[in-house]
Structures are given as structure tokens and as C-alpha cells.
Coordinates of C-alpha atoms and ligand atoms in Angstrom, one line a residue:
M1084 CA 9.6 13.7 -24.7
I1085 CA 7.4 13.8 -21.6
T1086 CA 9.1 15.4 -18.5
Y1087 CA 7.7 15.9 -15.0
Q1088 CA 9.4 18.3 -12.7
V1089 CA 8.2 17.8 -9.2
D1090 CA 9.0 20.4 -6.6
V1091 CA 8.9 19.0 -3.1
S1092 CA 10.0 22.1 -1.1
Q1093 CA 6.4 23.0 0.0
T1094 CA 6.5 20.5 2.9
H1095 CA 4.4 22.7 5.3
A1096 CA 1.6 23.0 2.8
H1097 CA 1.8 19.3 2.0
T1098 CA 1.9 20.3 -1.7
L1099 CA 3.8 18.9 -4.6
R1100 CA 4.2 21.3 -7.5
V1101 CA 4.4 19.7 -10.8
T1102 CA 5.5 21.1 -14.2
L1103 CA 4.7 18.7 -17.1
T1104 CA 6.4 19.4 -20.3
I1105 CA 5.1 17.7 -23.5
A1106 CA 7.4 18.1 -26.5
Q1107 CA 5.4 18.2 -29.7
P1108 CA 1.8 17.9 -28.2
A1109 CA -1.2 16.8 -30.3
P1110 CA -3.4 19.7 -31.6
E1111 CA -6.0 18.7 -29.0
Q1112 CA -3.9 17.2 -26.3
I1113 CA -5.7 15.2 -23.6
V1114 CA -4.3 14.4 -20.2
S1115 CA -5.9 12.5 -17.4
M1116 CA -5.1 11.4 -13.7
P1117 CA -5.6 7.7 -12.9
V1118 CA -8.5 6.8 -10.7
W1119 CA -6.8 3.8 -9.1
I1120 CA -3.3 2.4 -8.5
P1121 CA -2.7 -1.1 -9.7
G1122 CA -2.5 -3.7 -6.8
S1123 CA -5.2 -1.8 -4.7
Y1124 CA -8.6 -2.5 -6.3
L1125 CA -10.6 0.6 -5.4
V1126 CA -11.5 3.8 -7.4
R1127 CA -9.6 6.4 -5.3
E1128 CA -10.2 9.4 -7.5
F1129 CA -6.6 10.8 -7.3
S1130 CA -7.7 13.9 -9.3
R1131 CA -9.5 15.1 -6.2
H1132 CA -6.1 16.4 -4.9
L1133 CA -5.2 18.2 -8.1
S1134 CA -5.6 21.8 -8.4
Q1135 CA -4.7 25.0 -10.3
L1136 CA -4.0 23.3 -13.6
Q1137 CA -2.6 25.7 -16.1
A1138 CA -1.4 25.3 -19.7
H1139 CA 1.2 27.4 -21.6
Q1140 CA 3.0 27.2 -24.9
G1141 CA 5.9 29.7 -24.6
A1142 CA 4.5 32.8 -23.1
Q1143 CA 1.0 32.1 -24.4
Q1144 CA -1.6 30.8 -21.8
L1145 CA -4.0 28.3 -23.2
A1146 CA -7.5 27.4 -22.1
V1147 CA -7.8 24.1 -20.2
H1148 CA -11.2 22.3 -20.8
Q1149 CA -12.2 19.7 -18.3
L1150 CA -13.9 16.7 -20.0
D1151 CA -14.7 14.6 -16.9
K1152 CA -13.8 14.1 -13.2
A1153 CA -10.1 13.3 -14.1
T1154 CA -9.6 14.3 -17.8
W1155 CA -8.6 17.7 -19.4
Q1156 CA -8.0 18.8 -22.9
V1157 CA -5.8 21.6 -24.2
V1158 CA -6.1 23.0 -27.8
C1159 CA -2.6 23.8 -28.8
A1160 CA -1.3 26.2 -31.5
G1161 CA 1.4 24.5 -33.5
H1162 CA 3.9 21.9 -32.2
S1163 CA 5.9 23.9 -29.7
A1164 CA 6.2 22.3 -26.3
L1165 CA 3.0 22.3 -24.1
V1166 CA 3.8 23.1 -20.4
L1167 CA 1.2 22.1 -17.9
S1168 CA 1.5 23.1 -14.2
Y1169 CA -0.5 22.1 -11.2
E1170 CA -0.5 21.3 -7.6
I1171 CA -1.1 18.0 -5.8
Y1172 CA -2.1 18.0 -2.1
A1173 CA -0.1 15.1 -0.6
F1174 CA -1.2 14.1 2.9
D1175 CA -2.1 10.4 2.6
N1176 CA 0.3 8.4 4.8
S1177 CA -0.7 5.1 3.2
V1178 CA 1.4 3.2 0.6
R1179 CA -1.1 4.0 -2.2
A1180 CA -1.0 7.7 -2.8
A1181 CA 1.2 10.7 -1.9
F1182 CA 2.5 12.3 1.2
L1183 CA 4.6 15.4 1.9
G1184 CA 5.5 16.7 5.4
S1185 CA 8.4 18.2 7.3
H1186 CA 9.9 14.8 8.0
R1187 CA 9.3 12.8 4.9
G1188 CA 7.9 12.6 1.5
F1189 CA 6.5 9.6 -0.5
F1190 CA 4.6 9.3 -3.7
N1191 CA 3.3 7.0 -6.4
G1192 CA 3.2 8.4 -10.0
T1193 CA -0.5 7.5 -10.2
S1194 CA -1.2 10.3 -7.6
V1195 CA 1.1 12.8 -9.1
C1196 CA 1.8 12.4 -12.9
L1197 CA -0.9 13.2 -15.4
R1198 CA -1.1 10.6 -18.2
V1199 CA -0.4 12.2 -21.6
H1200 CA -2.9 10.4 -23.9
G1201 CA -1.3 8.8 -27.1
R1202 CA 2.2 9.2 -25.7
E1203 CA 2.1 6.5 -23.0
Q1204 CA 4.7 4.4 -24.8
E1205 CA 7.4 7.1 -25.0
L1206 CA 10.2 7.7 -22.6
H1207 CA 9.0 9.5 -19.4
H1208 CA 11.4 11.6 -17.4
L1209 CA 10.9 12.7 -13.8
Q1210 CA 13.0 15.3 -11.9
L1211 CA 12.8 16.1 -8.3
H1212 CA 13.4 19.7 -7.2
G1213 CA 13.5 21.6 -3.9
L1214 CA 14.6 18.6 -1.7
P1215 CA 14.8 19.8 1.9
K1216 CA 18.4 19.8 3.2
G1217 CA 19.6 16.6 4.5
W1218 CA 17.0 14.5 2.7
A1219 CA 17.9 11.4 0.7
I1220 CA 15.9 9.7 -2.2
A1221 CA 15.1 6.0 -2.4
T1222 CA 13.4 4.4 -5.3
A1223 CA 13.8 1.6 -7.9
M1224 CA 13.1 4.0 -10.6
P1225 CA 16.1 4.1 -13.0
Q1226 CA 18.4 7.0 -12.9
D1227 CA 18.3 9.2 -16.1
P1228 CA 21.5 8.2 -18.0
T1229 CA 21.9 11.5 -19.5
L1230 CA 21.9 13.3 -16.1
S1231 CA 24.3 12.4 -13.3
N1232 CA 23.0 14.3 -10.3
P1233 CA 20.5 12.4 -8.1
G1234 CA 16.8 13.0 -8.4
N1235 CA 16.7 12.6 -12.2
F1236 CA 14.9 9.6 -13.6
A1237 CA 13.8 8.1 -16.9
T1238 CA 11.4 5.2 -17.6
E1239 CA 10.6 3.4 -20.8
N1240 CA 6.9 4.4 -20.6
Y1241 CA 4.1 5.6 -18.5
D1242 CA 3.4 2.2 -16.9
E1243 CA 6.8 2.1 -15.6
L1244 CA 6.9 5.6 -14.4
V1245 CA 3.9 4.9 -12.0
D1246 CA 5.2 1.6 -10.9
H1247 CA 8.2 3.0 -8.9
P1248 CA 7.2 4.8 -5.7
I1249 CA 9.7 7.3 -4.4
E1250 CA 10.6 7.8 -0.7
M1251 CA 12.4 11.0 0.4
G1252 CA 13.7 12.0 3.9
Q1253 CA 16.1 10.9 6.4
F1254 CA 15.9 7.2 6.8
W1255 CA 17.8 4.1 7.8
H1256 CA 19.3 2.4 4.8
G1257 CA 20.8 -1.1 4.4
Q1258 CA 21.5 -3.4 1.6
F1259 CA 22.3 -7.1 0.7
Q1260 CA 22.8 -9.3 -2.3
A1261 CA 20.3 -12.0 -3.1
C1262 CA 21.6 -14.4 -5.8
G1263 CA 23.9 -11.8 -7.0
V1264 CA 21.3 -9.0 -7.3
P1265 CA 21.5 -5.9 -5.2
H1266 CA 18.6 -5.4 -2.7
E1267 CA 18.1 -2.1 -0.7
F1268 CA 16.1 -1.7 2.4
I1269 CA 14.9 1.6 3.6
V1270 CA 13.2 2.1 7.0
T1271 CA 11.7 5.4 7.9
N1272 CA 10.9 6.4 11.5
A1273 CA 12.2 3.3 13.3
W1274 CA 12.9 3.3 17.0
P1275 CA 16.6 3.8 17.9
N1276 CA 16.9 0.2 19.1
F1277 CA 15.7 -1.2 15.8
D1278 CA 17.9 -4.2 14.7
G1279 CA 18.5 -3.4 10.9
K1280 CA 21.2 -6.2 10.6
R1281 CA 18.7 -8.8 11.6
L1282 CA 16.0 -7.5 9.3
L1283 CA 18.4 -7.5 6.4
A1284 CA 19.5 -11.1 7.1
D1285 CA 15.9 -12.4 7.4
A1286 CA 14.9 -10.6 4.3
Q1287 CA 17.7 -12.0 2.4
R1288 CA 16.8 -15.5 3.3
I1289 CA 13.3 -14.9 2.0
C1290 CA 14.5 -13.3 -1.2
E1291 CA 17.0 -16.0 -2.1
A1292 CA 14.5 -18.8 -1.4
Q1293 CA 11.9 -17.1 -3.7
I1294 CA 14.4 -16.5 -6.5
H1295 CA 15.4 -20.1 -6.3
F1296 CA 11.7 -21.1 -6.2
W1297 CA 10.9 -19.4 -9.5
H1298 CA 14.1 -19.8 -11.4
G1299 CA 16.2 -22.7 -9.9
P1300 CA 19.6 -22.4 -8.1
N1301 CA 21.6 -20.6 -10.8
A1302 CA 19.4 -18.2 -12.4
K1303 CA 18.7 -14.4 -11.9
P1304 CA 15.4 -12.8 -11.1
P1305 CA 13.6 -10.6 -13.8
F1306 CA 14.9 -7.3 -12.2
K1307 CA 18.4 -5.8 -11.9
R1308 CA 17.9 -4.3 -8.3
Y1309 CA 15.1 -4.3 -5.8
V1310 CA 14.1 -1.8 -3.2
F1311 CA 12.0 -2.2 0.0
L1312 CA 10.5 1.0 1.3
L1313 CA 9.2 0.6 4.8
N1314 CA 7.5 3.2 6.7
A1315 CA 7.3 2.5 10.5
V1316 CA 4.3 4.0 12.2
D1317 CA 2.6 3.7 15.6
D1318 CA 0.0 1.4 14.3
G1319 CA -0.5 0.2 10.8
Y1320 CA 0.0 -2.6 8.4
G1321 CA 0.0 -2.9 4.6
G1322 CA 2.0 -3.2 1.5
L1323 CA 1.8 -2.5 -2.2
E1324 CA 3.7 -4.5 -4.8
H1325 CA 5.6 -3.1 -7.7
R1326 CA 7.9 -4.5 -10.5
A1327 CA 11.2 -3.9 -8.6
S1328 CA 10.2 -2.6 -5.2
T1329 CA 7.5 -2.5 -2.5
A1330 CA 6.1 0.2 -0.3
L1331 CA 5.3 -1.2 3.2
I1332 CA 3.8 0.2 6.3
A1333 CA 4.3 -1.5 9.6
A1334 CA 3.8 -0.9 13.3
R1335 CA 7.1 0.3 14.9
R1336 CA 6.9 -2.3 17.6
D1337 CA 6.9 -5.1 15.0
L1338 CA 10.4 -4.3 13.8
P1339 CA 13.1 -6.5 15.4
T1340 CA 15.1 -4.9 18.2
T1341 CA 18.7 -5.4 19.4
E1342 CA 17.5 -6.8 22.8
Q1343 CA 15.2 -9.4 21.2
S1344 CA 16.3 -12.9 20.4
E1345 CA 12.9 -14.6 19.9
L1346 CA 10.7 -13.8 16.9
S1347 CA 7.8 -11.8 18.2
D1348 CA 4.4 -12.5 16.7
G1349 CA 4.5 -9.0 15.4
Y1350 CA 7.9 -9.5 13.6
V1351 CA 6.6 -12.8 12.2
T1352 CA 3.6 -10.7 10.7
L1353 CA 6.1 -8.3 9.2
L1354 CA 8.3 -11.0 7.6
G1355 CA 5.1 -12.5 6.2
L1356 CA 4.3 -9.1 4.6
I1357 CA 7.9 -8.8 3.3
S1358 CA 7.5 -12.3 1.7
H1359 CA 4.0 -11.6 0.4
E1360 CA 5.1 -8.4 -1.5
Y1361 CA 8.2 -9.9 -2.7
F1362 CA 6.4 -13.0 -4.1
H1363 CA 4.1 -10.5 -6.0
T1364 CA 7.1 -9.4 -8.0
W1365 CA 6.4 -12.7 -10.0
N1366 CA 2.8 -13.4 -9.0
V1367 CA 0.7 -10.3 -10.2
K1368 CA 3.4 -8.0 -11.5
R1369 CA 4.5 -10.4 -14.2
L1370 CA 2.4 -13.5 -14.1
R1371 CA -0.7 -11.4 -14.2
P1372 CA -4.5 -11.5 -15.0
K1373 CA -5.2 -11.1 -18.8
D1374 CA -8.0 -8.9 -17.7
L1375 CA -5.6 -6.4 -16.3
T1376 CA -3.3 -6.3 -19.3
P1377 CA -2.8 -3.5 -20.2
Y1378 CA -4.0 -1.5 -17.1
R1379 CA -6.8 0.9 -17.7
Y1380 CA -6.2 3.8 -15.5
A1381 CA -9.6 5.5 -15.9
E1382 CA -11.8 2.9 -14.6
E1383 CA -12.3 -0.4 -12.6
N1384 CA -10.3 -3.3 -14.0
H1385 CA -12.4 -6.4 -13.1
T1386 CA -10.9 -9.9 -12.8
Q1387 CA -12.2 -13.1 -11.3
L1388 CA -8.6 -14.2 -10.5
L1389 CA -7.6 -12.4 -7.3
W1390 CA -8.1 -15.7 -5.3
F1391 CA -5.1 -16.8 -7.4
F1392 CA -2.9 -13.6 -7.4
E1393 CA -3.7 -12.5 -3.8
G1394 CA -4.7 -15.9 -2.3
F1395 CA -1.9 -18.1 -3.6
T1396 CA 0.6 -15.3 -2.7
S1397 CA -0.9 -15.4 0.9
Y1398 CA -0.4 -19.2 0.9
Y1399 CA 3.2 -18.8 -0.1
D1400 CA 4.2 -15.8 2.1
D1401 CA 4.1 -17.8 5.4
L1402 CA 5.2 -21.0 3.7
F1403 CA 8.4 -19.2 2.8
L1404 CA 9.0 -18.4 6.5
R1405 CA 8.8 -22.1 7.1
R1406 CA 11.0 -23.1 4.1
T1407 CA 13.7 -20.7 5.2
G1408 CA 13.6 -21.9 8.8
L1409 CA 12.5 -18.6 10.1
I1410 CA 9.6 -20.3 11.9
D1411 CA 9.1 -23.9 12.9
G1412 CA 6.4 -26.4 11.8
P1413 CA 4.1 -25.9 14.8
R1414 CA 4.2 -22.1 14.4
Y1415 CA 3.5 -22.4 10.7
L1416 CA 0.5 -24.5 11.6
K1417 CA -0.7 -21.9 14.0
L1418 CA -0.8 -19.3 11.1
I1419 CA -2.8 -21.7 8.9
A1420 CA -5.2 -22.4 11.8
K1421 CA -5.7 -18.7 12.2
T1422 CA -6.7 -18.3 8.5
I1423 CA -9.1 -21.3 8.8
T1424 CA -10.7 -19.9 11.8
Q1425 CA -11.1 -16.6 10.1
V1426 CA -12.9 -18.2 7.2
L1427 CA -15.1 -20.4 9.2
A1428 CA -16.2 -17.5 11.3
T1429 CA -17.4 -15.7 8.1
P1430 CA -21.0 -16.5 7.2
G1431 CA -20.3 -14.8 3.8
R1432 CA -18.3 -17.9 2.8
Q1433 CA -21.7 -19.5 2.1
V1434 CA -22.9 -16.6 0.0
Q1435 CA -20.1 -15.5 -2.2
T1436 CA -17.7 -17.6 -4.2
V1437 CA -14.1 -16.7 -4.2
A1438 CA -14.3 -15.9 -8.0
Q1439 CA -17.2 -13.4 -7.2
A1440 CA -15.2 -12.0 -4.4
S1441 CA -12.3 -11.2 -6.7
F1442 CA -14.6 -9.5 -9.2
D1443 CA -16.4 -7.5 -6.6
A1444 CA -13.2 -6.4 -4.8
W1445 CA -13.8 -2.8 -6.0
V1446 CA -17.2 -2.4 -4.3
K1447 CA -17.0 -5.0 -1.5
Y1448 CA -13.6 -6.1 -0.2
Y1449 CA -12.3 -2.6 -0.4
R1450 CA -15.5 -1.0 1.1
P1451 CA -16.1 -3.0 4.2
D1452 CA -19.1 -2.3 6.4
E1453 CA -21.1 -4.0 9.2
N1454 CA -22.6 -6.6 6.7
T1455 CA -19.2 -7.5 5.1
A1456 CA -18.8 -10.8 7.0
N1457 CA -22.3 -11.8 6.0
A1458 CA -22.1 -11.1 2.4
T1459 CA -18.5 -11.6 1.4
I1460 CA -15.5 -13.8 1.7
S1461 CA -11.9 -12.6 1.6
Y1462 CA -10.1 -13.7 -1.6
Y1463 CA -6.9 -13.4 0.5
S1464 CA -7.8 -16.0 3.2
Q1465 CA -10.2 -18.2 1.2
G1466 CA -7.7 -18.1 -1.8
A1467 CA -4.9 -19.1 0.5
L1468 CA -7.0 -22.2 1.6
V1469 CA -7.7 -23.0 -1.9
A1470 CA -3.9 -23.0 -2.6
L1471 CA -3.4 -25.2 0.5
T1472 CA -6.2 -27.6 -0.6
L1473 CA -4.7 -27.8 -4.1
D1474 CA -1.1 -28.3 -2.8
L1475 CA -2.3 -31.1 -0.5
L1476 CA -4.4 -32.6 -3.2
L1477 CA -1.4 -32.7 -5.5
R1478 CA 1.0 -33.9 -2.8
T1479 CA -1.4 -36.8 -1.8
G1480 CA -2.4 -37.8 -5.3
K1481 CA -1.6 -41.0 -7.2
T1482 CA 1.3 -39.1 -9.1
P1483 CA 2.7 -36.9 -6.3
A1484 CA 3.4 -33.4 -7.3
T1485 CA 3.3 -30.0 -5.7
L1486 CA 1.7 -26.5 -6.2
D1487 CA 5.2 -25.3 -6.8
D1488 CA 5.3 -27.3 -10.1
V1489 CA 2.1 -25.6 -11.1
M1490 CA 3.5 -22.1 -10.4
R1491 CA 6.7 -22.8 -12.2
L1492 CA 4.9 -24.3 -15.1
L1493 CA 2.5 -21.3 -15.4
W1494 CA 5.6 -19.0 -15.4
Q1495 CA 7.4 -21.0 -18.1
Q1496 CA 4.2 -21.4 -20.4
S1497 CA 3.3 -17.7 -20.1
Q1498 CA 6.9 -16.5 -20.1
G1499 CA 6.1 -14.6 -17.0
G1500 CA 3.1 -12.9 -18.7
P1501 CA -0.7 -12.6 -18.7
I1502 CA -2.8 -15.8 -17.8
A1503 CA -6.5 -16.7 -17.5
Q1504 CA -8.3 -19.3 -15.4
A1505 CA -8.0 -21.8 -18.2
D1506 CA -4.3 -21.6 -18.1
I1507 CA -4.3 -22.4 -14.3
A1508 CA -6.7 -25.4 -14.9
Q1509 CA -4.5 -26.7 -17.7
A1510 CA -1.2 -26.3 -15.6
L1511 CA -2.9 -28.2 -12.7
T1512 CA -4.0 -30.9 -15.0
Q1513 CA -0.6 -31.2 -16.6
V1514 CA 1.2 -31.4 -13.1
A1515 CA -1.4 -33.8 -11.6
R1516 CA -1.6 -35.9 -14.7
R1517 CA -5.4 -36.1 -14.3
P1518 CA -8.1 -33.6 -15.3
M1519 CA -8.4 -31.0 -12.7
H1520 CA -10.8 -28.6 -14.4
V1521 CA -13.9 -29.7 -12.6
E1522 CA -12.1 -29.8 -9.2
L1523 CA -10.9 -26.3 -9.8
E1524 CA -14.4 -25.2 -10.8
K1525 CA -15.8 -26.5 -7.5
L1526 CA -13.2 -24.7 -5.5
I1527 CA -13.5 -21.4 -7.2
H1528 CA -17.1 -21.1 -8.5
T1529 CA -19.1 -22.8 -5.7
T1530 CA -19.3 -22.2 -1.9
L1531 CA -18.8 -25.9 -1.0
E1532 CA -16.7 -26.6 2.1
L1533 CA -13.0 -27.2 1.4
P1534 CA -11.9 -30.8 2.2
L1535 CA -9.1 -29.5 4.4
Q1536 CA -9.6 -31.5 7.6
A1537 CA -9.2 -34.8 5.6
L1538 CA -6.3 -33.6 3.5
L1539 CA -4.4 -32.3 6.6
A1540 CA -4.9 -35.7 8.3
Q1541 CA -3.3 -37.4 5.3
V1542 CA -0.1 -35.3 6.0
G1543 CA -0.1 -36.1 9.8
V1544 CA -1.7 -32.9 10.9
A1545 CA -4.5 -33.1 13.5
W1546 CA -7.4 -30.7 13.4
S1547 CA -9.4 -29.9 16.6
S1548 CA -11.7 -27.1 17.8
T1549 CA -11.1 -25.0 20.8
P1550 CA -14.0 -23.4 22.8
P1551 CA -15.6 -20.4 21.1
T1552 CA -15.3 -17.0 22.6
M1553 CA -18.4 -15.2 23.8
A1554 CA -18.5 -13.0 20.7
Q1555 CA -18.6 -16.2 18.5
R1556 CA -21.3 -17.7 20.7
L1557 CA -23.4 -14.6 20.5
G1558 CA -22.6 -14.3 16.7
V1559 CA -21.3 -10.7 16.8
K1560 CA -18.1 -8.6 16.4
A1561 CA -17.8 -6.1 19.2
S1562 CA -15.5 -3.4 20.6
E1563 CA -15.0 -2.9 24.3
S1564 CA -13.6 0.0 26.3
A1565 CA -14.3 1.6 29.7
L1566 CA -15.4 4.8 27.8
T1567 CA -17.8 3.3 25.2
G1568 CA -18.8 0.1 27.0
I1569 CA -19.6 -3.1 24.9
R1570 CA -20.5 -2.0 21.4
I1571 CA -21.7 -4.4 18.7
T1572 CA -19.9 -3.6 15.4
S1573 CA -21.3 -6.4 13.3
V1574 CA -24.2 -8.9 13.8
L1575 CA -23.3 -12.2 12.1
R1576 CA -26.0 -14.0 10.0
G1577 CA -27.9 -16.7 11.8
G1578 CA -26.4 -16.0 15.3
A1579 CA -28.0 -15.8 18.7
F1580 CA -27.8 -12.0 18.8
E1581 CA -29.5 -11.7 15.4
A1582 CA -32.3 -14.1 16.7
A1583 CA -32.7 -12.0 19.8
G1584 CA -33.4 -8.9 17.6
G1585 CA -30.0 -7.2 18.3
C1586 CA -28.5 -4.6 15.8
T1587 CA -25.1 -3.1 14.9
G1588 CA -24.5 -0.2 17.1
D1589 CA -26.3 -1.6 20.2
E1590 CA -24.6 -1.2 23.5
L1591 CA -24.8 -4.2 25.9
I1592 CA -25.6 -2.9 29.4
G1593 CA -26.9 -5.8 31.5
L1594 CA -28.2 -9.4 31.7
N1595 CA -31.1 -10.2 34.0
T1596 CA -30.3 -8.3 37.2
W1597 CA -26.5 -8.0 36.5
R1598 CA -24.6 -5.1 35.1
L1599 CA -22.2 -6.1 32.2
R1600 CA -18.7 -4.6 32.0
R1601 CA -17.0 -7.1 29.6
L1602 CA -18.5 -9.3 27.0
E1603 CA -16.9 -12.3 28.7
D1604 CA -18.9 -11.6 31.9
L1605 CA -21.8 -13.1 29.9
S1606 CA -20.2 -16.5 30.3
H1607 CA -20.8 -16.4 34.1
L1608 CA -24.3 -15.4 33.7
L1609 CA -25.8 -17.4 30.9
N1610 CA -27.1 -20.9 31.0
P1611 CA -27.1 -22.3 27.5
A1612 CA -30.4 -22.9 26.0
Q1613 CA -32.2 -21.0 28.7
S1614 CA -33.7 -17.6 27.8
A1615 CA -32.3 -14.6 29.6
Q1616 CA -33.1 -10.8 29.5
L1617 CA -30.4 -8.9 27.8
L1618 CA -30.6 -5.0 28.4
I1619 CA -29.2 -2.9 25.7
S1620 CA -29.1 0.7 24.7
R1621 CA -30.1 1.8 21.1
D1622 CA -30.3 5.5 20.1
H1623 CA -30.8 6.6 23.7
Q1624 CA -33.5 4.1 24.4
L1625 CA -33.2 1.1 26.9
I1626 CA -34.5 -2.2 25.3
T1627 CA -34.8 -5.7 26.7
L1628 CA -34.0 -8.6 24.4
P1629 CA -34.8 -12.2 25.1
L1630 CA -31.5 -14.0 24.5
V1631 CA -31.0 -17.7 24.0
L1632 CA -27.3 -18.7 23.7
P1633 CA -26.6 -22.0 21.8
S1634 CA -24.2 -24.3 23.5
T1635 CA -22.0 -24.6 20.4
S1636 CA -21.0 -22.1 17.8
Q1637 CA -20.1 -22.3 14.1
G1638 CA -17.0 -20.3 14.4
S1639 CA -15.0 -22.2 17.0
P1640 CA -11.3 -21.5 16.6
V1641 CA -9.4 -24.3 14.9
N1642 CA -6.3 -25.8 16.4
L1643 CA -3.8 -27.7 14.2
K1644 CA -1.0 -29.9 15.6
L1645 CA 1.5 -32.3 14.3
M1646 CA 0.2 -35.9 15.0
P1647 CA 2.5 -37.5 17.6
E1648 CA 2.7 -40.9 15.7
P1649 CA 1.6 -40.4 12.1
S1650 CA 1.8 -43.3 9.6
A1651 CA 5.0 -43.6 7.7
A1652 CA 3.2 -42.4 4.4
A1653 CA 1.9 -39.3 6.3
Q1654 CA 5.3 -38.7 7.8
A1655 CA 7.0 -38.7 4.5
L1656 CA 4.4 -36.3 3.0
Q1657 CA 4.6 -34.0 6.0
Q1658 CA 8.4 -34.0 5.7
A1659 CA 8.2 -33.0 2.1
W1660 CA 5.7 -30.2 2.8
L1661 CA 6.8 -28.8 6.0
H1662 CA 10.4 -29.5 6.6
R1663 CA 13.3 -27.6 5.0
Ligands
ZN1046 ZN1 -1.0 -8.9 -2.1

């Protein structure tokens, strides 16, 4: 038996005290801390927050040998229980690690629970101790059936143990049923006028629609209960998916309020996040890359398929807001147009394929810098556009079908298990009733433009471009404030600012004889195609750059609108795609 006792009383020191008891240890027992958390593809070195590791058998203290950055070995005498004790510093307020403070606690097992090598498939017990007065516990981790008091959990194996984050504190709590399955919603640190009733009703619509999507009208989802753990903060956004729960972080102002009747853009973003993480319960937690099966906790787990597992999930997250009627068609098109605009404004789309972007997530997507836009493409946004392309290709094909059919076929054929790219190509081919392998190869393994404009026209959606912003015309990303001035944070490949010799970090000060206060001031001062003198500051030196601004720009924002009078065929296709 493997048991973790986690003492959460040291809130002021932000420290979790863990006692790990291993019944019948190996003669040379090895334990290790994961270096990453599944769902977030970056080596995070969770062992850096572990200290004071000690080992005992009865009263006997044993030597602990460190084998590498995250692995330890203890030589045991006989088979009596090995007890390891250690501290975890917990002050990471994200959804990916562990946090303990005076107002709340939260942790994932990957940050707290040493993996006992050779024993991963046994029952794992977790017991919380020292809970501050008035705190409650929320998690999808199953209660230990042999212990009735709260805070005692038992899981089938290590994988399950670390796939149920735990929230502790005083939080808002609501619940609903979706297709007969209990769902709980925890919100920590919401404003008093937060409208919990509305959040529950809207989340319920999304959950029921997704259960129906995967299993039809009368079936149950592959979990007995589901828990949303939402931490509201001043500014933040993110989520991490798990088999029966999700940990979310959102800006407090994006929560619905009792005074609000319209859906704010912030709330639509939050509903999209809820939809995204819930969809992952199927797409990545069960239907998952073969390369990530089983998870290897000690190293990077590479896959070329994040365009499918993250990108397709990103396509469906907002589509479910439309299908449930939470947003209307024009608002949905705005969300797609935003994604298209983002991709078109990224020079890296001509450098990296979406399959390469997936494989390199560990060193590129999760480690952004000033060159990211030039060298990489997001497998989220480009993957979502690949999904849109395929969905429209299927819908407008000779034998009309949908991407929904492909997702469900993959689910059935894999029985909700691991898949490879060949399975996706095969399912597409079967649904489209024509070979799709070459088409998929082109979308995934080349940087060719997606034929979206033509496909959208076939479903009665008109594509137009709006005038580019000054940053887009210059080919930069910039931050502006009265304190720091206009600072260039990224120089885009092939743009006017690069041609003028500008660098990341430059501060724009003036143009010709004029002082610049805002980037948009340039639009009043510049004549396209005429050279001007741009004064910048770089490392305390004033430098003049000759700037020629092109009249057009690559990254003009895209606008999508329903055509006022589409053909009957386009109208029918649009109806099937966009209407409830
Ligand atoms: Zn995701």
C-alpha cells in the first residue's frame, strides 16, 4: 500500500509537509518527482520545491541517495514499511503546480507526490491533515471507501492520483446534473455580485451538449461525477484538463454578475474556456496520442498531434457556445475571424508546420520570446483552423459529412483510447468516402495557406479585410504607457521596422520634427512609400532610422459576415453548420 499524508497547516510558510508510507518497500527503493504535468508541455522541474527528504524504517533513519535532479534511492533493511518525509514549497498560483496560503490551498499530485517506482499500478491513498478552521475540500478524487471522514482519498494507481487536483479553502460552491451525472462548480475569490446561478445554467448547457455530441441522446459520459475548480484572480486566464475535473483560472471581472444581462466579451471567453477544458475530458484525456501512452513523468513526451488534441478542441470550444445558443452566428464568426487574424499576422506560419509546432511545444510554444512570432505557429489557433478547414471540406463535399462524424468514429474505433495520425487520416477517409490522406498531409506537414476564404464563401460567409493597425503596418508588437513610452516587444520578419534596422527593445521617440506619444500618432505623420526619419532610443543612445511604411500590410484584420443573400445551397450548408 502507498499512502501520502499531506499536512496543510503551514499556510504562512506556504509549505506542504508530506509523509509517504510504502508498505513492503523494495530492497533498493527508488522514488522520483515528475518533471512535468500532463496537459502542459514544459519541463517544470517540480523537484526544485522539494526539501528535507528523510527516510525511516521504524526508529531507524536510513540514508537517502540522490540519483539525479528528481530521483532518490533508499536502501532498506527487510520489508517493514518505509516512511519518507519531505516538504514542498507551494506558492505557485497557476493551475499547474501547488499553492498554500492563508486564504486557500491547491495542488496537483505531480507537484507533491513522489512516484514510488515499481508500485505505480497499486492503490494509492492520500490523506489531508491540519486543514485550517472553516476550510472545505473540493476534488474529483474518489473518497477512500474504508474511511468516512472527509479528506481521505483512494485511487487505483499513480496516474489517477496525480490526475485529480485538490482545492481547499472557503469557496462558492454550486452543482447541477448533466445527463443524469452530478457536476460541481467551485469558484474561489469571486466578487460578491457574482451570478453563480447563471454560471451553472450556462455550464450545464455546454456539458449536456458535449455529452450528447460524443455519446448520443441517451448515453452517459465516461465519468461518474465532474468538478470545475475555478480560481478567480485580478488578471489571469488558463485551464488544465483532467479525467473528471478541470482547474481554471480567470479574471474576476469576466465572471457573470447579477446586474448583467448581456454576455460580456470576457464572459464569452470564460465560457469558451469551460467548453474547451470539458471537451478535453474526451479529446486528450481518453482519446489521446499514442506517444503519450503511458505518460513518462521523468522527461519530455513528444507528439506531433497537439494540432489535433489542442487545435480541434479549440475549434469545438467556441462552436459549442454557438450550438447551445449562448452566442449567435455573427458573434461566433467574430471569434473565428479573430483566430484567422492572429494566424495571418504570424510570419512563423510560413516557417513551421503545425505538426512541428506540436513536437516542439516543450522548447518553443511554452518558452515564448521576441522571435516566437517569426519562428513558430500556435498549434491551438492553426490547429483550430485546420479543424475548420476539414469540417467545411467535409460539409461541402460530394458526400456531405461533418467533422463531428470523424470525432465520433475515432472515439468508437479506439474505444476512447490512444490514436495516431494514421487513425485520424483513416477516419477522415471513411467519413468523406474518398481518400483524405494526402489532403491531411498537406494541412499538417506543409506551410501552404489554408483554403478558408473559398470554403467560407461556399457556406455563405463573406471574408473582407479591415485596415491594419499602425503596429501591423510597421511589422512590430509594442507596449505603450506614459511611464515607458512606446517600446517594441517584437520585430516581425519582413516588416518595415525590420527593414529600417529597428530592434526589439527600441523606444520610439519621434518622427521627423515631431514627438511621438502613441504609436497611432504615426498615422498622422507618415506618407506611405516616402522615407521618414524615425528617432529611437536604444541602450541610452539616440539613433535615427530611415523608415518607409508600405501602404498595405500582411496582417490586416479579417472580418467575417453572413452574406445577405447566399445561394440556396450555401444557405442550407450554413444552416447545418451554424444554426442550432
Ligand atoms: Zn487545451
